Amino acid sequence: MKRLFAFAEFLLFYLKEVLVSNLRVAYDVLTPKHRMTPGIIALNVADMSDRQIALMANFITMTPGTLGLTVSENHDKLYIHSMYLDGEVEEIADQLLNDYGKRVRRVV
């Protein structure tokens, strides 16, 4: 029953993320000034299973403006490309792990 509630929470969170990301990318495409600050983020996923890493990478990739690139050979880093690195890379990595990682761990 806990997983069912965790899945429902993840679904609502993810739908919000997709909506906000779509609006941000659409705004950037439709306005003359581009606000993109692209870059690559290394997420520390050493404490996650391969299944959790795959699920997290897939959901991040399906969110507009982000793309899962690869997992390191020893499976401790997940590399993500983001169109918008607004701030410190470590803060963004922590936010992604907190937002996606925490929820993925509860679901899987």
PDB file of N, CA and C in Angstrom:
ATOM      1  N   MET A   1       0.812  -1.191   0.000  1.00  0.00           N
ATOM      2  CA  MET A   1       0.000   0.000   0.000  1.00  0.00           C
ATOM      3  C   MET A   1       0.867   1.271   0.000  1.00  0.00           C
ATOM      4  N   LYS A   2       2.026   1.193   0.713  1.00  0.00           N
ATOM      5  CA  LYS A   2       2.935   2.338   0.745  1.00  0.00           C
ATOM      6  C   LYS A   2       3.448   2.670  -0.648  1.00  0.00           C
ATOM      7  N   ARG A   3       3.765   1.623  -1.401  1.00  0.00           N
ATOM      8  CA  ARG A   3       4.293   1.857  -2.755  1.00  0.00           C
ATOM      9  C   ARG A   3       3.246   2.487  -3.659  1.00  0.00           C
ATOM     10  N   LEU A   4       1.994   2.123  -3.458  1.00  0.00           N
ATOM     11  CA  LEU A   4       0.920   2.696  -4.263  1.00  0.00           C
ATOM     12  C   LEU A   4       0.824   4.205  -4.016  1.00  0.00           C
ATOM     13  N   PHE A   5       0.884   4.608  -2.755  1.00  0.00           N
ATOM     14  CA  PHE A   5       0.864   6.035  -2.433  1.00  0.00           C
ATOM     15  C   PHE A   5       2.131   6.727  -2.931  1.00  0.00           C
ATOM     16  N   ALA A   6       3.261   6.054  -2.811  1.00  0.00           N
ATOM     17  CA  ALA A   6       4.520   6.621  -3.311  1.00  0.00           C
ATOM     18  C   ALA A   6       4.456   6.804  -4.822  1.00  0.00           C
ATOM     19  N   PHE A   7       3.852   5.838  -5.527  1.00  0.00           N
ATOM     20  CA  PHE A   7       3.715   5.945  -6.977  1.00  0.00           C
ATOM     21  C   PHE A   7       2.790   7.101  -7.343  1.00  0.00           C
ATOM     22  N   ALA A   8       1.681   7.252  -6.620  1.00  0.00           N
ATOM     23  CA  ALA A   8       0.752   8.356  -6.884  1.00  0.00           C
ATOM     24  C   ALA A   8       1.445   9.701  -6.652  1.00  0.00           C
ATOM     25  N   GLU A   9       2.221   9.798  -5.570  1.00  0.00           N
ATOM     26  CA  GLU A   9       2.957  11.027  -5.294  1.00  0.00           C
ATOM     27  C   GLU A   9       3.977  11.305  -6.400  1.00  0.00           C
ATOM     28  N   PHE A  10       4.686  10.258  -6.834  1.00  0.00           N
ATOM     29  CA  PHE A  10       5.673  10.421  -7.897  1.00  0.00           C
ATOM     30  C   PHE A  10       5.000  10.868  -9.192  1.00  0.00           C
ATOM     31  N   LEU A  11       3.860  10.285  -9.504  1.00  0.00           N
ATOM     32  CA  LEU A  11       3.147  10.639 -10.728  1.00  0.00           C
ATOM     33  C   LEU A  11       2.737  12.111 -10.719  1.00  0.00           C
ATOM     34  N   LEU A  12       2.192  12.581  -9.607  1.00  0.00           N
ATOM     35  CA  LEU A  12       1.808  13.994  -9.506  1.00  0.00           C
ATOM     36  C   LEU A  12       3.028  14.909  -9.600  1.00  0.00           C
ATOM     37  N   PHE A  13       4.096  14.536  -8.902  1.00  0.00           N
ATOM     38  CA  PHE A  13       5.340  15.307  -8.970  1.00  0.00           C
ATOM     39  C   PHE A  13       5.848  15.364 -10.407  1.00  0.00           C
ATOM     40  N   TYR A  14       5.852  14.213 -11.089  1.00  0.00           N
ATOM     41  CA  TYR A  14       6.406  14.148 -12.433  1.00  0.00           C
ATOM     42  C   TYR A  14       5.553  14.942 -13.428  1.00  0.00           C
ATOM     43  N   LEU A  15       4.241  14.867 -13.302  1.00  0.00           N
ATOM     44  CA  LEU A  15       3.372  15.641 -14.193  1.00  0.00           C
ATOM     45  C   LEU A  15       3.622  17.140 -14.026  1.00  0.00           C
ATOM     46  N   LYS A  16       3.825  17.580 -12.787  1.00  0.00           N
ATOM     47  CA  LYS A  16       4.148  18.990 -12.539  1.00  0.00           C
ATOM     48  C   LYS A  16       5.486  19.354 -13.190  1.00  0.00           C
ATOM     49  N   GLU A  17       6.483  18.469 -13.037  1.00  0.00           N
ATOM     50  CA  GLU A  17       7.802  18.724 -13.626  1.00  0.00           C
ATOM     51  C   GLU A  17       7.725  18.826 -15.151  1.00  0.00           C
ATOM     52  N   VAL A  18       6.962  17.943 -15.770  1.00  0.00           N
ATOM     53  CA  VAL A  18       6.821  17.963 -17.230  1.00  0.00           C
ATOM     54  C   VAL A  18       6.129  19.246 -17.676  1.00  0.00           C
ATOM     55  N   LEU A  19       5.079  19.643 -16.979  1.00  0.00           N
ATOM     56  CA  LEU A  19       4.356  20.860 -17.333  1.00  0.00           C
ATOM     57  C   LEU A  19       5.257  22.090 -17.213  1.00  0.00           C
ATOM     58  N   VAL A  20       5.941  22.221 -16.095  1.00  0.00           N
ATOM     59  CA  VAL A  20       6.823  23.377 -15.881  1.00  0.00           C
ATOM     60  C   VAL A  20       7.958  23.378 -16.908  1.00  0.00           C
ATOM     61  N   SER A  21       8.543  22.223 -17.173  1.00  0.00           N
ATOM     62  CA  SER A  21       9.642  22.131 -18.145  1.00  0.00           C
ATOM     63  C   SER A  21       9.169  22.462 -19.553  1.00  0.00           C
ATOM     64  N   ASN A  22       7.990  21.971 -19.927  1.00  0.00           N
ATOM     65  CA  ASN A  22       7.432  22.297 -21.242  1.00  0.00           C
ATOM     66  C   ASN A  22       7.243  23.798 -21.395  1.00  0.00           C
ATOM     67  N   LEU A  23       6.686  24.430 -20.385  1.00  0.00           N
ATOM     68  CA  LEU A  23       6.466  25.876 -20.451  1.00  0.00           C
ATOM     69  C   LEU A  23       7.787  26.640 -20.540  1.00  0.00           C
ATOM     70  N   ARG A  24       8.771  26.200 -19.795  1.00  0.00           N
ATOM     71  CA  ARG A  24      10.072  26.881 -19.806  1.00  0.00           C
ATOM     72  C   ARG A  24      10.753  26.761 -21.167  1.00  0.00           C
ATOM     73  N   VAL A  25      10.764  25.561 -21.734  1.00  0.00           N
ATOM     74  CA  VAL A  25      11.390  25.354 -23.044  1.00  0.00           C
ATOM     75  C   VAL A  25      10.606  26.096 -24.124  1.00  0.00           C
ATOM     76  N   ALA A  26       9.271  26.020 -24.083  1.00  0.00           N
ATOM     77  CA  ALA A  26       8.447  26.713 -25.081  1.00  0.00           C
ATOM     78  C   ALA A  26       8.680  28.219 -25.018  1.00  0.00           C
ATOM     79  N   TYR A  27       8.740  28.768 -23.822  1.00  0.00           N
ATOM     80  CA  TYR A  27       8.994  30.200 -23.668  1.00  0.00           C
ATOM     81  C   TYR A  27      10.344  30.574 -24.268  1.00  0.00           C
ATOM     82  N   ASP A  28      11.340  29.748 -24.010  1.00  0.00           N
ATOM     83  CA  ASP A  28      12.681  30.028 -24.525  1.00  0.00           C
ATOM     84  C   ASP A  28      12.720  29.946 -26.050  1.00  0.00           C
ATOM     85  N   VAL A  29      11.974  29.027 -26.614  1.00  0.00           N
ATOM     86  CA  VAL A  29      11.944  28.865 -28.071  1.00  0.00           C
ATOM     87  C   VAL A  29      11.184  30.018 -28.727  1.00  0.00           C
ATOM     88  N   LEU A  30      10.106  30.465 -28.098  1.00  0.00           N
ATOM     89  CA  LEU A  30       9.229  31.457 -28.718  1.00  0.00           C
ATOM     90  C   LEU A  30       9.654  32.907 -28.495  1.00  0.00           C
ATOM     91  N   THR A  31      10.572  33.157 -27.601  1.00  0.00           N
ATOM     92  CA  THR A  31      11.025  34.525 -27.366  1.00  0.00           C
ATOM     93  C   THR A  31      12.381  34.746 -28.040  1.00  0.00           C
ATOM     94  N   PRO A  32      12.671  35.993 -28.421  1.00  0.00           N
ATOM     95  CA  PRO A  32      13.926  36.242 -29.142  1.00  0.00           C
ATOM     96  C   PRO A  32      15.183  36.025 -28.302  1.00  0.00           C
ATOM     97  N   LYS A  33      15.112  36.295 -27.005  1.00  0.00           N
ATOM     98  CA  LYS A  33      16.298  36.127 -26.162  1.00  0.00           C
ATOM     99  C   LYS A  33      16.293  34.726 -25.555  1.00  0.00           C
ATOM    100  N   HIS A  34      17.362  33.992 -25.797  1.00  0.00           N
ATOM    101  CA  HIS A  34      17.463  32.645 -25.243  1.00  0.00           C
ATOM    102  C   HIS A  34      18.104  32.704 -23.865  1.00  0.00           C
ATOM    103  N   ARG A  35      17.516  31.987 -22.943  1.00  0.00           N
ATOM    104  CA  ARG A  35      17.994  31.971 -21.563  1.00  0.00           C
ATOM    105  C   ARG A  35      18.677  30.654 -21.212  1.00  0.00           C
ATOM    106  N   MET A  36      19.069  29.913 -22.228  1.00  0.00           N
ATOM    107  CA  MET A  36      19.701  28.615 -21.992  1.00  0.00           C
ATOM    108  C   MET A  36      21.103  28.794 -21.418  1.00  0.00           C
ATOM    109  N   THR A  37      21.414  27.966 -20.449  1.00  0.00           N
ATOM    110  CA  THR A  37      22.766  27.853 -19.908  1.00  0.00           C
ATOM    111  C   THR A  37      23.060  26.358 -19.799  1.00  0.00           C
ATOM    112  N   PRO A  38      23.332  25.705 -20.935  1.00  0.00           N
ATOM    113  CA  PRO A  38      23.463  24.244 -20.938  1.00  0.00           C
ATOM    114  C   PRO A  38      24.715  23.762 -20.220  1.00  0.00           C
ATOM    115  N   GLY A  39      24.630  22.534 -19.754  1.00  0.00           N
ATOM    116  CA  GLY A  39      25.769  21.922 -19.093  1.00  0.00           C
ATOM    117  C   GLY A  39      25.472  20.494 -18.693  1.00  0.00           C
ATOM    118  N   ILE A  40      26.493  19.839 -18.166  1.00  0.00           N
ATOM    119  CA  ILE A  40      26.378  18.435 -17.763  1.00  0.00           C
ATOM    120  C   ILE A  40      26.527  18.341 -16.253  1.00  0.00           C
ATOM    121  N   ILE A  41      25.672  17.531 -15.657  1.00  0.00           N
ATOM    122  CA  ILE A  41      25.650  17.320 -14.208  1.00  0.00           C
ATOM    123  C   ILE A  41      25.973  15.859 -13.939  1.00  0.00           C
ATOM    124  N   ALA A  42      26.814  15.604 -12.957  1.00  0.00           N
ATOM    125  CA  ALA A  42      27.106  14.235 -12.516  1.00  0.00           C
ATOM    126  C   ALA A  42      26.359  13.991 -11.209  1.00  0.00           C
ATOM    127  N   LEU A  43      25.404  13.069 -11.247  1.00  0.00           N
ATOM    128  CA  LEU A  43      24.634  12.729 -10.049  1.00  0.00           C
ATOM    129  C   LEU A  43      25.265  11.528  -9.365  1.00  0.00           C
ATOM    130  N   ASN A  44      25.417  11.594  -8.060  1.00  0.00           N
ATOM    131  CA  ASN A  44      25.967  10.480  -7.300  1.00  0.00           C
ATOM    132  C   ASN A  44      24.848   9.473  -7.025  1.00  0.00           C
ATOM    133  N   VAL A  45      24.890   8.343  -7.735  1.00  0.00           N
ATOM    134  CA  VAL A  45      23.839   7.323  -7.602  1.00  0.00           C
ATOM    135  C   VAL A  45      24.409   6.009  -7.081  1.00  0.00           C
ATOM    136  N   ALA A  46      25.509   6.079  -6.329  1.00  0.00           N
ATOM    137  CA  ALA A  46      26.178   4.871  -5.843  1.00  0.00           C
ATOM    138  C   ALA A  46      25.279   4.028  -4.951  1.00  0.00           C
ATOM    139  N   ASP A  47      24.351   4.661  -4.243  1.00  0.00           N
ATOM    140  CA  ASP A  47      23.483   3.922  -3.329  1.00  0.00           C
ATOM    141  C   ASP A  47      22.180   3.447  -3.973  1.00  0.00           C
ATOM    142  N   MET A  48      22.067   3.568  -5.298  1.00  0.00           N
ATOM    143  CA  MET A  48      20.853   3.149  -6.001  1.00  0.00           C
ATOM    144  C   MET A  48      21.106   1.869  -6.783  1.00  0.00           C
ATOM    145  N   SER A  49      20.061   1.072  -6.942  1.00  0.00           N
ATOM    146  CA  SER A  49      20.168  -0.146  -7.745  1.00  0.00           C
ATOM    147  C   SER A  49      20.159   0.224  -9.229  1.00  0.00           C
ATOM    148  N   ASP A  50      20.555  -0.721 -10.076  1.00  0.00           N
ATOM    149  CA  ASP A  50      20.539  -0.475 -11.525  1.00  0.00           C
ATOM    150  C   ASP A  50      19.131  -0.137 -12.002  1.00  0.00           C
ATOM    151  N   ARG A  51      18.160  -0.797 -11.440  1.00  0.00           N
ATOM    152  CA  ARG A  51      16.758  -0.558 -11.810  1.00  0.00           C
ATOM    153  C   ARG A  51      16.333   0.867 -11.437  1.00  0.00           C
ATOM    154  N   GLN A  52      16.712   1.311 -10.261  1.00  0.00           N
ATOM    155  CA  GLN A  52      16.387   2.673  -9.833  1.00  0.00           C
ATOM    156  C   GLN A  52      17.093   3.710 -10.701  1.00  0.00           C
ATOM    157  N   ILE A  53      18.351   3.447 -11.033  1.00  0.00           N
ATOM    158  CA  ILE A  53      19.105   4.366 -11.894  1.00  0.00           C
ATOM    159  C   ILE A  53      18.447   4.453 -13.269  1.00  0.00           C
ATOM    160  N   ALA A  54      18.067   3.317 -13.830  1.00  0.00           N
ATOM    161  CA  ALA A  54      17.427   3.301 -15.151  1.00  0.00           C
ATOM    162  C   ALA A  54      16.105   4.060 -15.129  1.00  0.00           C
ATOM    163  N   LEU A  55      15.309   3.843 -14.097  1.00  0.00           N
ATOM    164  CA  LEU A  55      14.022   4.532 -13.994  1.00  0.00           C
ATOM    165  C   LEU A  55      14.226   6.040 -13.869  1.00  0.00           C
ATOM    166  N   MET A  56      15.155   6.432 -13.021  1.00  0.00           N
ATOM    167  CA  MET A  56      15.430   7.852 -12.836  1.00  0.00           C
ATOM    168  C   MET A  56      15.944   8.481 -14.131  1.00  0.00           C
ATOM    169  N   ALA A  57      16.866   7.813 -14.809  1.00  0.00           N
ATOM    170  CA  ALA A  57      17.409   8.336 -16.071  1.00  0.00           C
ATOM    171  C   ALA A  57      16.316   8.470 -17.123  1.00  0.00           C
ATOM    172  N   ASN A  58      15.422   7.497 -17.195  1.00  0.00           N
ATOM    173  CA  ASN A  58      14.340   7.561 -18.181  1.00  0.00           C
ATOM    174  C   ASN A  58      13.383   8.709 -17.895  1.00  0.00           C
ATOM    175  N   PHE A  59      13.001   8.893 -16.644  1.00  0.00           N
ATOM    176  CA  PHE A  59      12.092   9.994 -16.320  1.00  0.00           C
ATOM    177  C   PHE A  59      12.756  11.348 -16.517  1.00  0.00           C
ATOM    178  N   ILE A  60      14.031  11.455 -16.199  1.00  0.00           N
ATOM    179  CA  ILE A  60      14.743  12.714 -16.437  1.00  0.00           C
ATOM    180  C   ILE A  60      14.827  12.989 -17.936  1.00  0.00           C
ATOM    181  N   THR A  61      15.074  11.950 -18.732  1.00  0.00           N
ATOM    182  CA  THR A  61      15.160  12.115 -20.185  1.00  0.00           C
ATOM    183  C   THR A  61      13.815  12.521 -20.784  1.00  0.00           C
ATOM    184  N   MET A  62      12.728  12.017 -20.239  1.00  0.00           N
ATOM    185  CA  MET A  62      11.404  12.352 -20.772  1.00  0.00           C
ATOM    186  C   MET A  62      10.931  13.737 -20.344  1.00  0.00           C
ATOM    187  N   THR A  63      11.658  14.384 -19.453  1.00  0.00           N
ATOM    188  CA  THR A  63      11.330  15.745 -19.040  1.00  0.00           C
ATOM    189  C   THR A  63      12.008  16.712 -20.011  1.00  0.00           C
ATOM    190  N   PRO A  64      11.247  17.605 -20.648  1.00  0.00           N
ATOM    191  CA  PRO A  64      11.851  18.537 -21.608  1.00  0.00           C
ATOM    192  C   PRO A  64      12.967  19.368 -20.981  1.00  0.00           C
ATOM    193  N   GLY A  65      14.064  19.504 -21.724  1.00  0.00           N
ATOM    194  CA  GLY A  65      15.194  20.302 -21.259  1.00  0.00           C
ATOM    195  C   GLY A  65      16.274  19.504 -20.568  1.00  0.00           C
ATOM    196  N   THR A  66      16.037  18.214 -20.333  1.00  0.00           N
ATOM    197  CA  THR A  66      17.047  17.373 -19.692  1.00  0.00           C
ATOM    198  C   THR A  66      17.191  16.069 -20.462  1.00  0.00           C
ATOM    199  N   LEU A  67      18.368  15.483 -20.346  1.00  0.00           N
ATOM    200  CA  LEU A  67      18.651  14.249 -21.069  1.00  0.00           C
ATOM    201  C   LEU A  67      19.643  13.413 -20.274  1.00  0.00           C
ATOM    202  N   GLY A  68      19.288  12.159 -20.011  1.00  0.00           N
ATOM    203  CA  GLY A  68      20.224  11.240 -19.370  1.00  0.00           C
ATOM    204  C   GLY A  68      21.257  10.802 -20.394  1.00  0.00           C
ATOM    205  N   LEU A  69      22.527  11.008 -20.107  1.00  0.00           N
ATOM    206  CA  LEU A  69      23.581  10.695 -21.069  1.00  0.00           C
ATOM    207  C   LEU A  69      24.135   9.289 -20.886  1.00  0.00           C
ATOM    208  N   THR A  70      24.691   9.019 -19.721  1.00  0.00           N
ATOM    209  CA  THR A  70      25.321   7.719 -19.483  1.00  0.00           C
ATOM    210  C   THR A  70      25.487   7.498 -17.985  1.00  0.00           C
ATOM    211  N   VAL A  71      25.788   6.264 -17.655  1.00  0.00           N
ATOM    212  CA  VAL A  71      26.126   5.888 -16.283  1.00  0.00           C
ATOM    213  C   VAL A  71      27.595   5.492 -16.296  1.00  0.00           C
ATOM    214  N   SER A  72      28.331   5.898 -15.277  1.00  0.00           N
ATOM    215  CA  SER A  72      29.751   5.548 -15.216  1.00  0.00           C
ATOM    216  C   SER A  72      29.918   4.032 -15.138  1.00  0.00           C
ATOM    217  N   GLU A  73      31.102   3.559 -15.493  1.00  0.00           N
ATOM    218  CA  GLU A  73      31.355   2.113 -15.535  1.00  0.00           C
ATOM    219  C   GLU A  73      31.129   1.431 -14.196  1.00  0.00           C
ATOM    220  N   ASN A  74      31.453   2.109 -13.109  1.00  0.00           N
ATOM    221  CA  ASN A  74      31.258   1.499 -11.789  1.00  0.00           C
ATOM    222  C   ASN A  74      29.884   1.819 -11.190  1.00  0.00           C
ATOM    223  N   HIS A  75      28.996   2.398 -11.990  1.00  0.00           N
ATOM    224  CA  HIS A  75      27.596   2.663 -11.627  1.00  0.00           C
ATOM    225  C   HIS A  75      27.443   3.587 -10.421  1.00  0.00           C
ATOM    226  N   ASP A  76      28.378   4.517 -10.244  1.00  0.00           N
ATOM    227  CA  ASP A  76      28.222   5.445  -9.127  1.00  0.00           C
ATOM    228  C   ASP A  76      27.851   6.861  -9.569  1.00  0.00           C
ATOM    229  N   LYS A  77      27.892   7.132 -10.873  1.00  0.00           N
ATOM    230  CA  LYS A  77      27.528   8.455 -11.388  1.00  0.00           C
ATOM    231  C   LYS A  77      26.567   8.311 -12.568  1.00  0.00           C
ATOM    232  N   LEU A  78      25.552   9.168 -12.581  1.00  0.00           N
ATOM    233  CA  LEU A  78      24.632   9.288 -13.708  1.00  0.00           C
ATOM    234  C   LEU A  78      24.844  10.685 -14.278  1.00  0.00           C
ATOM    235  N   TYR A  79      25.191  10.755 -15.556  1.00  0.00           N
ATOM    236  CA  TYR A  79      25.470  12.036 -16.191  1.00  0.00           C
ATOM    237  C   TYR A  79      24.222  12.527 -16.914  1.00  0.00           C
ATOM    238  N   ILE A  80      23.850  13.762 -16.611  1.00  0.00           N
ATOM    239  CA  ILE A  80      22.643  14.387 -17.142  1.00  0.00           C
ATOM    240  C   ILE A  80      23.039  15.663 -17.876  1.00  0.00           C
ATOM    241  N   HIS A  81      22.464  15.880 -19.063  1.00  0.00           N
ATOM    242  CA  HIS A  81      22.621  17.157 -19.756  1.00  0.00           C
ATOM    243  C   HIS A  81      21.376  17.980 -19.469  1.00  0.00           C
ATOM    244  N   SER A  82      21.582  19.220 -19.105  1.00  0.00           N
ATOM    245  CA  SER A  82      20.466  20.120 -18.828  1.00  0.00           C
ATOM    246  C   SER A  82      20.611  21.378 -19.673  1.00  0.00           C
ATOM    247  N   MET A  83      19.497  21.850 -20.209  1.00  0.00           N
ATOM    248  CA  MET A  83      19.509  23.102 -20.961  1.00  0.00           C
ATOM    249  C   MET A  83      19.631  24.308 -20.042  1.00  0.00           C
ATOM    250  N   TYR A  84      19.266  24.127 -18.782  1.00  0.00           N
ATOM    251  CA  TYR A  84      19.213  25.256 -17.853  1.00  0.00           C
ATOM    252  C   TYR A  84      19.950  24.924 -16.561  1.00  0.00           C
ATOM    253  N   LEU A  85      21.187  25.351 -16.482  1.00  0.00           N
ATOM    254  CA  LEU A  85      21.945  25.214 -15.239  1.00  0.00           C
ATOM    255  C   LEU A  85      21.939  26.577 -14.554  1.00  0.00           C
ATOM    256  N   ASP A  86      20.864  26.865 -13.877  1.00  0.00           N
ATOM    257  CA  ASP A  86      20.699  28.153 -13.200  1.00  0.00           C
ATOM    258  C   ASP A  86      21.208  28.041 -11.770  1.00  0.00           C
ATOM    259  N   GLY A  87      22.478  28.218 -11.581  1.00  0.00           N
ATOM    260  CA  GLY A  87      23.032  28.140 -10.235  1.00  0.00           C
ATOM    261  C   GLY A  87      24.211  27.193 -10.174  1.00  0.00           C
ATOM    262  N   GLU A  88      24.563  26.822  -8.963  1.00  0.00           N
ATOM    263  CA  GLU A  88      25.680  25.918  -8.736  1.00  0.00           C
ATOM    264  C   GLU A  88      25.318  24.499  -9.165  1.00  0.00           C
ATOM    265  N   VAL A  89      26.247  23.842  -9.832  1.00  0.00           N
ATOM    266  CA  VAL A  89      26.014  22.487 -10.330  1.00  0.00           C
ATOM    267  C   VAL A  89      25.723  21.530  -9.178  1.00  0.00           C
ATOM    268  N   GLU A  90      26.437  21.679  -8.065  1.00  0.00           N
ATOM    269  CA  GLU A  90      26.213  20.781  -6.922  1.00  0.00           C
ATOM    270  C   GLU A  90      24.822  20.955  -6.338  1.00  0.00           C
ATOM    271  N   GLU A  91      24.339  22.196  -6.296  1.00  0.00           N
ATOM    272  CA  GLU A  91      22.987  22.452  -5.788  1.00  0.00           C
ATOM    273  C   GLU A  91      21.946  21.819  -6.704  1.00  0.00           C
ATOM    274  N   ILE A  92      22.160  21.926  -8.002  1.00  0.00           N
ATOM    275  CA  ILE A  92      21.225  21.341  -8.965  1.00  0.00           C
ATOM    276  C   ILE A  92      21.252  19.824  -8.859  1.00  0.00           C
ATOM    277  N   ALA A  93      22.447  19.249  -8.720  1.00  0.00           N
ATOM    278  CA  ALA A  93      22.561  17.797  -8.559  1.00  0.00           C
ATOM    279  C   ALA A  93      21.848  17.340  -7.294  1.00  0.00           C
ATOM    280  N   ASP A  94      22.039  18.068  -6.203  1.00  0.00           N
ATOM    281  CA  ASP A  94      21.352  17.723  -4.950  1.00  0.00           C
ATOM    282  C   ASP A  94      19.838  17.822  -5.103  1.00  0.00           C
ATOM    283  N   GLN A  95      19.391  18.853  -5.820  1.00  0.00           N
ATOM    284  CA  GLN A  95      17.951  19.023  -6.029  1.00  0.00           C
ATOM    285  C   GLN A  95      17.381  17.872  -6.861  1.00  0.00           C
ATOM    286  N   LEU A  96      18.085  17.483  -7.926  1.00  0.00           N
ATOM    287  CA  LEU A  96      17.619  16.356  -8.745  1.00  0.00           C
ATOM    288  C   LEU A  96      17.572  15.064  -7.932  1.00  0.00           C
ATOM    289  N   LEU A  97      18.613  14.824  -7.148  1.00  0.00           N
ATOM    290  CA  LEU A  97      18.626  13.618  -6.313  1.00  0.00           C
ATOM    291  C   LEU A  97      17.535  13.669  -5.256  1.00  0.00           C
ATOM    292  N   ASN A  98      17.292  14.845  -4.726  1.00  0.00           N
ATOM    293  CA  ASN A  98      16.252  14.989  -3.715  1.00  0.00           C
ATOM    294  C   ASN A  98      14.862  14.841  -4.334  1.00  0.00           C
ATOM    295  N   ASP A  99      14.652  15.464  -5.497  1.00  0.00           N
ATOM    296  CA  ASP A  99      13.340  15.411  -6.143  1.00  0.00           C
ATOM    297  C   ASP A  99      13.063  14.053  -6.772  1.00  0.00           C
ATOM    298  N   TYR A 100      13.951  13.612  -7.649  1.00  0.00           N
ATOM    299  CA  TYR A 100      13.734  12.356  -8.373  1.00  0.00           C
ATOM    300  C   TYR A 100      14.214  11.144  -7.577  1.00  0.00           C
ATOM    301  N   GLY A 101      15.450  11.218  -7.082  1.00  0.00           N
ATOM    302  CA  GLY A 101      16.056  10.064  -6.421  1.00  0.00           C
ATOM    303  C   GLY A 101      15.263   9.564  -5.237  1.00  0.00           C
ATOM    304  N   LYS A 102      14.849  10.478  -4.376  1.00  0.00           N
ATOM    305  CA  LYS A 102      14.090  10.104  -3.184  1.00  0.00           C
ATOM    306  C   LYS A 102      12.779   9.414  -3.568  1.00  0.00           C
ATOM    307  N   ARG A 103      12.102   9.947  -4.566  1.00  0.00           N
ATOM    308  CA  ARG A 103      10.814   9.378  -4.977  1.00  0.00           C
ATOM    309  C   ARG A 103      10.990   8.038  -5.695  1.00  0.00           C
ATOM    310  N   VAL A 104      12.031   7.939  -6.521  1.00  0.00           N
ATOM    311  CA  VAL A 104      12.291   6.670  -7.223  1.00  0.00           C
ATOM    312  C   VAL A 104      12.608   5.570  -6.218  1.00  0.00           C
ATOM    313  N   ARG A 105      13.370   5.899  -5.189  1.00  0.00           N
ATOM    314  CA  ARG A 105      13.693   4.895  -4.160  1.00  0.00           C
ATOM    315  C   ARG A 105      12.435   4.378  -3.471  1.00  0.00           C
ATOM    316  N   ARG A 106      11.469   5.259  -3.253  1.00  0.00           N
ATOM    317  CA  ARG A 106      10.231   4.832  -2.594  1.00  0.00           C
ATOM    318  C   ARG A 106       9.366   3.962  -3.500  1.00  0.00           C
ATOM    319  N   VAL A 107       9.422   4.229  -4.809  1.00  0.00           N
ATOM    320  CA  VAL A 107       8.575   3.485  -5.755  1.00  0.00           C
ATOM    321  C   VAL A 107       9.166   2.120  -6.077  1.00  0.00           C
ATOM    322  N   VAL A 108      10.483   2.058  -6.274  1.00  0.00           N
ATOM    323  CA  VAL A 108      11.122   0.794  -6.686  1.00  0.00           C
ATOM    324  C   VAL A 108      11.796   0.155  -5.492  1.00  0.00           C
TER     325      VAL A 108
END
